[in-house]
Amino acid sequence: MKISQNFTKTSKTAPADEQSESAKLLLRAGYIYKEMAGVYDYLPLGMRTLENIIQIIREEMNAIGGQELRMTALQPRDVWEASGRWSDDVMDVWFKTKLNAGGELGLGCTHEEPLTRLMKSYISSYKDLPVYAYQFQTKFRNELRAKSGIMRTREFMMKDLYSFSKNREEHDEFYEKCAESYKKIFNRLGIGNDTFRTFASGGAFSKYSDEFQTLTDVGEDIIYLDREKGIAVNEEVYTDEVLKELGLDRNKLEQHKAAEVGNIFTLGYRYSEALDLTYNDEDGNRRKVFMGSYGIGPSRVMGVIAEKLSDEKGLVWPEEIAPYKYYVVGIGTEGTKVANDLHDKAPEQIILDDRDKARIGEKFADADLLGIPYRVVISDKTLADNAVEIKSRTEADTKLLPLEEFTAKLVQK
Ligand code: ATP
Ligand code: MG
C-alpha cells in the first residue's frame, strides 16, 4: 500500500467526545471512523486488522470441526417468541423495527433461536450429529453504555459457534476442546499471557459458564485470579462456597479489572426444547439435541489489543494481526527507487511512505502511530552497505539487514 494512495490520514487529535484511549489511537491512526457513540466504521487499515483477527479465529474453529456459515441480521419475531426471548423485558438490548408490509422484526443480537430452527431442516438422526456451526456476523445490541470505544459497541462483529450434540458427554468433550482452542487463539492474538479462563454464572444446565477475561484497567468486569492455576472467578460467582468447590484459596487470589473477550456456555435443552429440535437415536427413540454456544468478539479483541499493547507513541500490533508488516521509507534518489521496487514486489506486506512533502520525522511518527511491526529505511547510505535499516516497533535500536535478506523475507509469504 502506498500512503499517497491511501484515502485516510493520520491526525494529532481525536474527537473530543471520545473517552477510550484505544479508540483515540485507532481514530487518530485512521483505523476506524466514529459514526456516533458506540458505532464505528472500519477503514482500510482497521478492516485488514480485524480480518487478520478473524482469520486466526477461523483457522482454529475449522481445526476443531467448525463449519462456517453466515446468518441474517434481520430476525423474524416468531422464532424468538417460541423461546420467550422476543420481549424487551427478557432481552433488554433488542433493536426492533416495523415492516412496511406489516409486522415487526428485530436486528439479531445473538443467533441461538434462528440457528436451532434452521437445524430442524438438517438434523433428524443420530447420524447427523454432532454439528458445530459458526459465523462471523454483525450483532446489534442496544447497550446502555458506550464509552469503551470498539470494546463495547451497539453494532459489532461476533464469532458465534453453536454446538449440537447427541448428549451431555458428547457436548462436554467438545466444550473442553473449544476451551483449549480459545487458549490457542488468544496466544496467537498476542494476549494469551493475560487472558484467563474465568468461572462465571451458568444456567439451568450447568452451574458455571466459562468466560475468557483479559486483564486490563479499562475492563468492565472484576475477576479474582489464581495465577498459579491460571484460572479466575468472576465476581458475580465469587462466594466462599464457589471457591471451596473450585479448590481456590481466597488469600491467593488477585483482584483485577478485566475485559471479557470470549464466552462459552452450556445451553443444554433450552433451545432445542423450545423449538423442538430432536433426533432419532440408534434405538429409534426421539431425543432432544444438547446444545452449547461459544462466542468471541473480534472487534472487542481488537480494542483490547490496542489498549494493552500500545505505548505513548501509538498502536503496537503483534505481527500476525498487523495490517502490514513493514513500514518502508526511502531516502534519496536510489533509496526511493529501491523502496518503490520492494513495495511493488510485496504490496500486501509493505506500507510505502511515498509522500514527498512529509518530513522524515513525520514519517517515523506515523510508522509508530500505525503500530506497524517493522520500520524499514532505505537510503543511499544503507545501500552503500548493500543493506536496509530495520527497527522493531517494540525496540529502540535500529540494525542493518542485508538487502538480499530483507528481499528474501518478502518472497517467503
Ligand atoms: P458483556 O458481558 O461484555 O456484555 P456478553 O456476555 O453479553 O458480553 P456474549 O453474548 O457472550 O457477551 O457475546 C460473545 C462475545 O461478544 C463477548 O465475549 C464479547 O467478546 C463480544 N461482545 C459482546 N457484547 C459486545 C459489544 N457490545 N461490543 C463488542 N463486543 C461485544
Ligand atoms: Mg458477559
mmCIF file with all atom_site columns, N, CA and C in Angstrom, residues 120-172:
data_model
loop_
_atom_site.group_PDB
_atom_site.id
_atom_site.type_symbol
_atom_site.label_atom_id
_atom_site.label_alt_id
_atom_site.label_comp_id
_atom_site.label_asym_id
_atom_site.label_entity_id
_atom_site.label_seq_id
_atom_site.pdbx_PDB_ins_code
_atom_site.Cartn_x
_atom_site.Cartn_y
_atom_site.Cartn_z
_atom_site.occupancy
_atom_site.B_iso_or_equiv
_atom_site.pdbx_formal_charge
_atom_site.auth_seq_id
_atom_site.auth_comp_id
_atom_site.auth_asym_id
_atom_site.auth_atom_id
_atom_site.pdbx_PDB_model_num
ATOM 1   N N  . LYS A 1 120 ? -33.400 -27.744 12.223 1.00 0.00 ? 120 LYS A N  1
ATOM 2   C CA . LYS A 1 120 ? -34.519 -28.687 12.129 1.00 0.00 ? 120 LYS A CA 1
ATOM 3   C C  . LYS A 1 120 ? -34.631 -29.245 10.705 1.00 0.00 ? 120 LYS A C  1
ATOM 4   N N  . SER A 1 121 ? -34.144 -28.461 9.738  1.00 0.00 ? 121 SER A N  1
ATOM 5   C CA . SER A 1 121 ? -34.203 -28.923 8.346  1.00 0.00 ? 121 SER A CA 1
ATOM 6   C C  . SER A 1 121 ? -33.126 -29.955 8.028  1.00 0.00 ? 121 SER A C  1
ATOM 7   N N  . TYR A 1 122 ? -32.115 -30.046 8.887  1.00 0.00 ? 122 TYR A N  1
ATOM 8   C CA . TYR A 1 122 ? -30.961 -30.898 8.532  1.00 0.00 ? 122 TYR A CA 1
ATOM 9   C C  . TYR A 1 122 ? -30.641 -31.990 9.548  1.00 0.00 ? 122 TYR A C  1
ATOM 10  N N  . ILE A 1 123 ? -31.147 -31.856 10.769 1.00 0.00 ? 123 ILE A N  1
ATOM 11  C CA . ILE A 1 123 ? -30.848 -32.846 11.807 1.00 0.00 ? 123 ILE A CA 1
ATOM 12  C C  . ILE A 1 123 ? -32.097 -33.677 12.074 1.00 0.00 ? 123 ILE A C  1
ATOM 13  N N  . SER A 1 124 ? -31.988 -34.981 11.829 1.00 0.00 ? 124 SER A N  1
ATOM 14  C CA . SER A 1 124 ? -33.145 -35.812 12.170 1.00 0.00 ? 124 SER A CA 1
ATOM 15  C C  . SER A 1 124 ? -32.710 -37.145 12.779 1.00 0.00 ? 124 SER A C  1
ATOM 16  N N  . SER A 1 125 ? -31.436 -37.501 12.544 1.00 0.00 ? 125 SER A N  1
ATOM 17  C CA . SER A 1 125 ? -30.972 -38.796 13.019 1.00 0.00 ? 125 SER A CA 1
ATOM 18  C C  . SER A 1 125 ? -29.681 -38.617 13.819 1.00 0.00 ? 125 SER A C  1
ATOM 19  N N  . TYR A 1 126 ? -29.357 -39.605 14.618 1.00 0.00 ? 126 TYR A N  1
ATOM 20  C CA . TYR A 1 126 ? -28.075 -39.567 15.351 1.00 0.00 ? 126 TYR A CA 1
ATOM 21  C C  . TYR A 1 126 ? -26.903 -39.470 14.390 1.00 0.00 ? 126 TYR A C  1
ATOM 22  N N  . LYS A 1 127 ? -27.139 -39.940 13.160 1.00 0.00 ? 127 LYS A N  1
ATOM 23  C CA . LYS A 1 127 ? -26.070 -39.887 12.153 1.00 0.00 ? 127 LYS A CA 1
ATOM 24  C C  . LYS A 1 127 ? -25.747 -38.458 11.734 1.00 0.00 ? 127 LYS A C  1
ATOM 25  N N  . ASP A 1 128 ? -26.691 -37.556 11.975 1.00 0.00 ? 128 ASP A N  1
ATOM 26  C CA . ASP A 1 128 ? -26.476 -36.156 11.580 1.00 0.00 ? 128 ASP A CA 1
ATOM 27  C C  . ASP A 1 128 ? -25.702 -35.376 12.646 1.00 0.00 ? 128 ASP A C  1
ATOM 28  N N  . LEU A 1 129 ? -25.423 -36.001 13.769 1.00 0.00 ? 129 LEU A N  1
ATOM 29  C CA . LEU A 1 129 ? -24.809 -35.293 14.899 1.00 0.00 ? 129 LEU A CA 1
ATOM 30  C C  . LEU A 1 129 ? -23.418 -35.830 15.205 1.00 0.00 ? 129 LEU A C  1
ATOM 31  N N  . PRO A 1 130 ? -22.527 -35.050 15.795 1.00 0.00 ? 130 PRO A N  1
ATOM 32  C CA . PRO A 1 130 ? -22.733 -33.648 16.199 1.00 0.00 ? 130 PRO A CA 1
ATOM 33  C C  . PRO A 1 130 ? -22.554 -32.691 15.025 1.00 0.00 ? 130 PRO A C  1
ATOM 34  N N  . VAL A 1 131 ? -23.021 -31.456 15.217 1.00 0.00 ? 131 VAL A N  1
ATOM 35  C CA . VAL A 1 131 ? -22.799 -30.368 14.253 1.00 0.00 ? 131 VAL A CA 1
ATOM 36  C C  . VAL A 1 131 ? -22.222 -29.184 15.007 1.00 0.00 ? 131 VAL A C  1
ATOM 37  N N  . TYR A 1 132 ? -21.179 -28.584 14.428 1.00 0.00 ? 132 TYR A N  1
ATOM 38  C CA . TYR A 1 132 ? -20.575 -27.382 15.005 1.00 0.00 ? 132 TYR A CA 1
ATOM 39  C C  . TYR A 1 132 ? -20.613 -26.300 13.934 1.00 0.00 ? 132 TYR A C  1
ATOM 40  N N  . ALA A 1 133 ? -21.540 -25.377 14.063 1.00 0.00 ? 133 ALA A N  1
ATOM 41  C CA . ALA A 1 133 ? -21.711 -24.348 13.037 1.00 0.00 ? 133 ALA A CA 1
ATOM 42  C C  . ALA A 1 133 ? -21.354 -22.990 13.616 1.00 0.00 ? 133 ALA A C  1
ATOM 43  N N  . TYR A 1 134 ? -20.637 -22.210 12.820 1.00 0.00 ? 134 TYR A N  1
ATOM 44  C CA . TYR A 1 134 ? -20.250 -20.889 13.346 1.00 0.00 ? 134 TYR A CA 1
ATOM 45  C C  . TYR A 1 134 ? -20.268 -19.848 12.252 1.00 0.00 ? 134 TYR A C  1
ATOM 46  N N  . GLN A 1 135 ? -20.216 -18.602 12.695 1.00 0.00 ? 135 GLN A N  1
ATOM 47  C CA . GLN A 1 135 ? -20.215 -17.483 11.755 1.00 0.00 ? 135 GLN A CA 1
ATOM 48  C C  . GLN A 1 135 ? -19.446 -16.302 12.330 1.00 0.00 ? 135 GLN A C  1
ATOM 49  N N  . PHE A 1 136 ? -19.057 -15.402 11.429 1.00 0.00 ? 136 PHE A N  1
ATOM 50  C CA . PHE A 1 136 ? -18.619 -14.066 11.814 1.00 0.00 ? 136 PHE A CA 1
ATOM 51  C C  . PHE A 1 136 ? -19.735 -13.171 11.324 1.00 0.00 ? 136 PHE A C  1
ATOM 52  N N  . GLN A 1 137 ? -20.354 -12.459 12.247 1.00 0.00 ? 137 GLN A N  1
ATOM 53  C CA . GLN A 1 137 ? -21.579 -11.802 11.849 1.00 0.00 ? 137 GLN A CA 1
ATOM 54  C C  . GLN A 1 137 ? -21.770 -10.549 12.684 1.00 0.00 ? 137 GLN A C  1
ATOM 55  N N  . THR A 1 138 ? -22.417 -9.572  12.100 1.00 0.00 ? 138 THR A N  1
ATOM 56  C CA . THR A 1 138 ? -22.659 -8.310  12.806 1.00 0.00 ? 138 THR A CA 1
ATOM 57  C C  . THR A 1 138 ? -23.835 -8.452  13.753 1.00 0.00 ? 138 THR A C  1
ATOM 58  N N  . LYS A 1 139 ? -23.586 -8.159  15.004 1.00 0.00 ? 139 LYS A N  1
ATOM 59  C CA . LYS A 1 139 ? -24.639 -8.202  16.011 1.00 0.00 ? 139 LYS A CA 1
ATOM 60  C C  . LYS A 1 139 ? -25.044 -6.779  16.372 1.00 0.00 ? 139 LYS A C  1
ATOM 61  N N  . PHE A 1 140 ? -26.301 -6.631  16.726 1.00 0.00 ? 140 PHE A N  1
ATOM 62  C CA . PHE A 1 140 ? -26.817 -5.328  17.148 1.00 0.00 ? 140 PHE A CA 1
ATOM 63  C C  . PHE A 1 140 ? -27.315 -5.433  18.584 1.00 0.00 ? 140 PHE A C  1
ATOM 64  N N  . ARG A 1 141 ? -26.836 -4.569  19.429 1.00 0.00 ? 141 ARG A N  1
ATOM 65  C CA . ARG A 1 141 ? -27.310 -4.558  20.820 1.00 0.00 ? 141 ARG A CA 1
ATOM 66  C C  . ARG A 1 141 ? -27.459 -3.122  21.294 1.00 0.00 ? 141 ARG A C  1
ATOM 67  N N  . ASN A 1 142 ? -28.630 -2.853  21.836 1.00 0.00 ? 142 ASN A N  1
ATOM 68  C CA . ASN A 1 142 ? -28.907 -1.502  22.326 1.00 0.00 ? 142 ASN A CA 1
ATOM 69  C C  . ASN A 1 142 ? -28.286 -1.337  23.714 1.00 0.00 ? 142 ASN A C  1
ATOM 70  N N  . GLU A 1 143 ? -26.964 -1.295  23.746 1.00 0.00 ? 143 GLU A N  1
ATOM 71  C CA . GLU A 1 143 ? -26.221 -1.216  25.006 1.00 0.00 ? 143 GLU A CA 1
ATOM 72  C C  . GLU A 1 143 ? -26.470 0.146   25.658 1.00 0.00 ? 143 GLU A C  1
ATOM 73  N N  . LEU A 1 144 ? -26.593 0.129   26.952 1.00 0.00 ? 144 LEU A N  1
ATOM 74  C CA . LEU A 1 144 ? -26.826 1.377   27.688 1.00 0.00 ? 144 LEU A CA 1
ATOM 75  C C  . LEU A 1 144 ? -25.572 2.240   27.664 1.00 0.00 ? 144 LEU A C  1
ATOM 76  N N  . ARG A 1 145 ? -24.434 1.603   27.959 1.00 0.00 ? 145 ARG A N  1
ATOM 77  C CA . ARG A 1 145 ? -23.180 2.358   27.996 1.00 0.00 ? 145 ARG A CA 1
ATOM 78  C C  . ARG A 1 145 ? -22.382 2.122   26.718 1.00 0.00 ? 145 ARG A C  1
ATOM 79  N N  . ALA A 1 146 ? -21.745 3.174   26.227 1.00 0.00 ? 146 ALA A N  1
ATOM 80  C CA . ALA A 1 146 ? -20.883 3.029   25.044 1.00 0.00 ? 146 ALA A CA 1
ATOM 81  C C  . ALA A 1 146 ? -19.704 3.979   25.208 1.00 0.00 ? 146 ALA A C  1
ATOM 82  N N  . LYS A 1 147 ? -18.875 3.701   26.188 1.00 0.00 ? 147 LYS A N  1
ATOM 83  C CA . LYS A 1 147 ? -17.753 4.592   26.471 1.00 0.00 ? 147 LYS A CA 1
ATOM 84  C C  . LYS A 1 147 ? -16.419 3.891   26.304 1.00 0.00 ? 147 LYS A C  1
ATOM 85  N N  . SER A 1 148 ? -16.461 2.678   25.799 1.00 0.00 ? 148 SER A N  1
ATOM 86  C CA . SER A 1 148 ? -15.234 1.891   25.726 1.00 0.00 ? 148 SER A CA 1
ATOM 87  C C  . SER A 1 148 ? -14.723 1.741   24.304 1.00 0.00 ? 148 SER A C  1
ATOM 88  N N  . GLY A 1 149 ? -15.035 2.710   23.439 1.00 0.00 ? 149 GLY A N  1
ATOM 89  C CA . GLY A 1 149 ? -14.570 2.607   22.048 1.00 0.00 ? 149 GLY A CA 1
ATOM 90  C C  . GLY A 1 149 ? -15.112 1.353   21.407 1.00 0.00 ? 149 GLY A C  1
ATOM 91  N N  . ILE A 1 150 ? -14.270 0.646   20.640 1.00 0.00 ? 150 ILE A N  1
ATOM 92  C CA . ILE A 1 150 ? -14.769 -0.541  19.936 1.00 0.00 ? 150 ILE A CA 1
ATOM 93  C C  . ILE A 1 150 ? -14.878 -1.769  20.854 1.00 0.00 ? 150 ILE A C  1
ATOM 94  N N  . MET A 1 151 ? -14.570 -1.583  22.141 1.00 0.00 ? 151 MET A N  1
ATOM 95  C CA . MET A 1 151 ? -14.716 -2.732  23.046 1.00 0.00 ? 151 MET A CA 1
ATOM 96  C C  . MET A 1 151 ? -16.175 -2.979  23.434 1.00 0.00 ? 151 MET A C  1
ATOM 97  N N  . ARG A 1 152 ? -17.003 -1.954  23.388 1.00 0.00 ? 152 ARG A N  1
ATOM 98  C CA . ARG A 1 152 ? -18.438 -2.180  23.602 1.00 0.00 ? 152 ARG A CA 1
ATOM 99  C C  . ARG A 1 152 ? -19.200 -1.250  22.671 1.00 0.00 ? 152 ARG A C  1
ATOM 100 N N  . THR A 1 153 ? -19.759 -1.848  21.640 1.00 0.00 ? 153 THR A N  1
ATOM 101 C CA . THR A 1 153 ? -20.474 -1.031  20.666 1.00 0.00 ? 153 THR A CA 1
ATOM 102 C C  . THR A 1 153 ? -21.888 -1.562  20.459 1.00 0.00 ? 153 THR A C  1
ATOM 103 N N  . ARG A 1 154 ? -22.681 -0.789  19.746 1.00 0.00 ? 154 ARG A N  1
ATOM 104 C CA . ARG A 1 154 ? -24.082 -1.171  19.524 1.00 0.00 ? 154 ARG A CA 1
ATOM 105 C C  . ARG A 1 154 ? -24.232 -2.005  18.257 1.00 0.00 ? 154 ARG A C  1
ATOM 106 N N  . GLU A 1 155 ? -23.199 -1.993  17.453 1.00 0.00 ? 155 GLU A N  1
ATOM 107 C CA . GLU A 1 155 ? -23.133 -2.825  16.243 1.00 0.00 ? 155 GLU A CA 1
ATOM 108 C C  . GLU A 1 155 ? -21.721 -3.388  16.254 1.00 0.00 ? 155 GLU A C  1
ATOM 109 N N  . PHE A 1 156 ? -21.576 -4.693  16.313 1.00 0.00 ? 156 PHE A N  1
ATOM 110 C CA . PHE A 1 156 ? -20.221 -5.241  16.433 1.00 0.00 ? 156 PHE A CA 1
ATOM 111 C C  . PHE A 1 156 ? -20.114 -6.616  15.779 1.00 0.00 ? 156 PHE A C  1
ATOM 112 N N  . MET A 1 157 ? -18.870 -7.014  15.597 1.00 0.00 ? 157 MET A N  1
ATOM 113 C CA . MET A 1 157 ? -18.595 -8.302  14.979 1.00 0.00 ? 157 MET A CA 1
ATOM 114 C C  . MET A 1 157 ? -18.517 -9.370  16.066 1.00 0.00 ? 157 MET A C  1
ATOM 115 N N  . MET A 1 158 ? -19.205 -10.473 15.851 1.00 0.00 ? 158 MET A N  1
ATOM 116 C CA . MET A 1 158 ? -19.088 -11.595 16.794 1.00 0.00 ? 158 MET A CA 1
ATOM 117 C C  . MET A 1 158 ? -18.780 -12.874 16.023 1.00 0.00 ? 158 MET A C  1
ATOM 118 N N  . LYS A 1 159 ? -17.929 -13.690 16.626 1.00 0.00 ? 159 LYS A N  1
ATOM 119 C CA . LYS A 1 159 ? -17.797 -15.064 16.158 1.00 0.00 ? 159 LYS A CA 1
ATOM 120 C C  . LYS A 1 159 ? -18.690 -15.843 17.092 1.00 0.00 ? 159 LYS A C  1
ATOM 121 N N  . ASP A 1 160 ? -19.712 -16.455 16.556 1.00 0.00 ? 160 ASP A N  1
ATOM 122 C CA . ASP A 1 160 ? -20.554 -17.285 17.412 1.00 0.00 ? 160 ASP A CA 1
ATOM 123 C C  . ASP A 1 160 ? -20.672 -18.678 16.814 1.00 0.00 ? 160 ASP A C  1
ATOM 124 N N  . LEU A 1 161 ? -20.222 -19.632 17.613 1.00 0.00 ? 161 LEU A N  1
ATOM 125 C CA . LEU A 1 161 ? -20.330 -21.037 17.225 1.00 0.00 ? 161 LEU A CA 1
ATOM 126 C C  . LEU A 1 161 ? -21.385 -21.681 18.112 1.00 0.00 ? 161 LEU A C  1
ATOM 127 N N  . TYR A 1 162 ? -22.157 -22.577 17.527 1.00 0.00 ? 162 TYR A N  1
ATOM 128 C CA . TYR A 1 162 ? -23.171 -23.312 18.289 1.00 0.00 ? 162 TYR A CA 1
ATOM 129 C C  . TYR A 1 162 ? -22.936 -24.793 18.064 1.00 0.00 ? 162 TYR A C  1
ATOM 130 N N  . SER A 1 163 ? -22.947 -25.536 19.173 1.00 0.00 ? 163 SER A N  1
ATOM 131 C CA . SER A 1 163 ? -22.728 -26.977 19.038 1.00 0.00 ? 163 SER A CA 1
ATOM 132 C C  . SER A 1 163 ? -24.043 -27.709 19.248 1.00 0.00 ? 163 SER A C  1
ATOM 133 N N  . PHE A 1 164 ? -24.235 -28.752 18.437 1.00 0.00 ? 164 PHE A N  1
ATOM 134 C CA . PHE A 1 164 ? -25.430 -29.590 18.507 1.00 0.00 ? 164 PHE A CA 1
ATOM 135 C C  . PHE A 1 164 ? -24.944 -31.016 18.727 1.00 0.00 ? 164 PHE A C  1
ATOM 136 N N  . SER A 1 165 ? -25.191 -31.535 19.917 1.00 0.00 ? 165 SER A N  1
ATOM 137 C CA . SER A 1 165 ? -24.648 -32.841 20.281 1.00 0.00 ? 165 SER A CA 1
ATOM 138 C C  . SER A 1 165 ? -25.748 -33.822 20.642 1.00 0.00 ? 165 SER A C  1
ATOM 139 N N  . LYS A 1 166 ? -25.379 -35.119 20.598 1.00 0.00 ? 166 LYS A N  1
ATOM 140 C CA . LYS A 1 166 ? -26.353 -36.169 20.909 1.00 0.00 ? 166 LYS A CA 1
ATOM 141 C C  . LYS A 1 166 ? -26.702 -36.183 22.388 1.00 0.00 ? 166 LYS A C  1
ATOM 142 N N  . ASN A 1 167 ? -25.701 -35.913 23.200 1.00 0.00 ? 167 ASN A N  1
ATOM 143 C CA . ASN A 1 167 ? -25.930 -35.991 24.640 1.00 0.00 ? 167 ASN A CA 1
ATOM 144 C C  . ASN A 1 167 ? -24.893 -35.158 25.378 1.00 0.00 ? 167 ASN A C  1
ATOM 145 N N  . ARG A 1 168 ? -25.021 -35.159 26.678 1.00 0.00 ? 168 ARG A N  1
ATOM 146 C CA . ARG A 1 168 ? -24.163 -34.325 27.510 1.00 0.00 ? 168 ARG A CA 1
ATOM 147 C C  . ARG A 1 168 ? -22.685 -34.715 27.367 1.00 0.00 ? 168 ARG A C  1
ATOM 148 N N  . GLU A 1 169 ? -22.390 -36.032 27.316 1.00 0.00 ? 169 GLU A N  1
ATOM 149 C CA . GLU A 1 169 ? -20.983 -36.466 27.231 1.00 0.00 ? 169 GLU A CA 1
ATOM 150 C C  . GLU A 1 169 ? -20.327 -35.909 25.965 1.00 0.00 ? 169 GLU A C  1
ATOM 151 N N  . GLU A 1 170 ? -21.053 -36.078 24.867 1.00 0.00 ? 170 GLU A N  1
ATOM 152 C CA . GLU A 1 170 ? -20.510 -35.584 23.604 1.00 0.00 ? 170 GLU A CA 1
ATOM 153 C C  . GLU A 1 170 ? -20.322 -34.063 23.678 1.00 0.00 ? 170 GLU A C  1
ATOM 154 N N  . HIS A 1 171 ? -21.261 -33.398 24.316 1.00 0.00 ? 171 HIS A N  1
ATOM 155 C CA . HIS A 1 171 ? -21.172 -31.946 24.490 1.00 0.00 ? 171 HIS A CA 1
ATOM 156 C C  . HIS A 1 171 ? -19.951 -31.563 25.331 1.00 0.00 ? 171 HIS A C  1
ATOM 157 N N  . ASP A 1 172 ? -19.805 -32.231 26.460 1.00 0.00 ? 172 ASP A N  1
ATOM 158 C CA . ASP A 1 172 ? -18.714 -31.871 27.387 1.00 0.00 ? 172 ASP A CA 1
ATOM 159 C C  . ASP A 1 172 ? -17.348 -32.005 26.718 1.00 0.00 ? 172 ASP A C  1
#
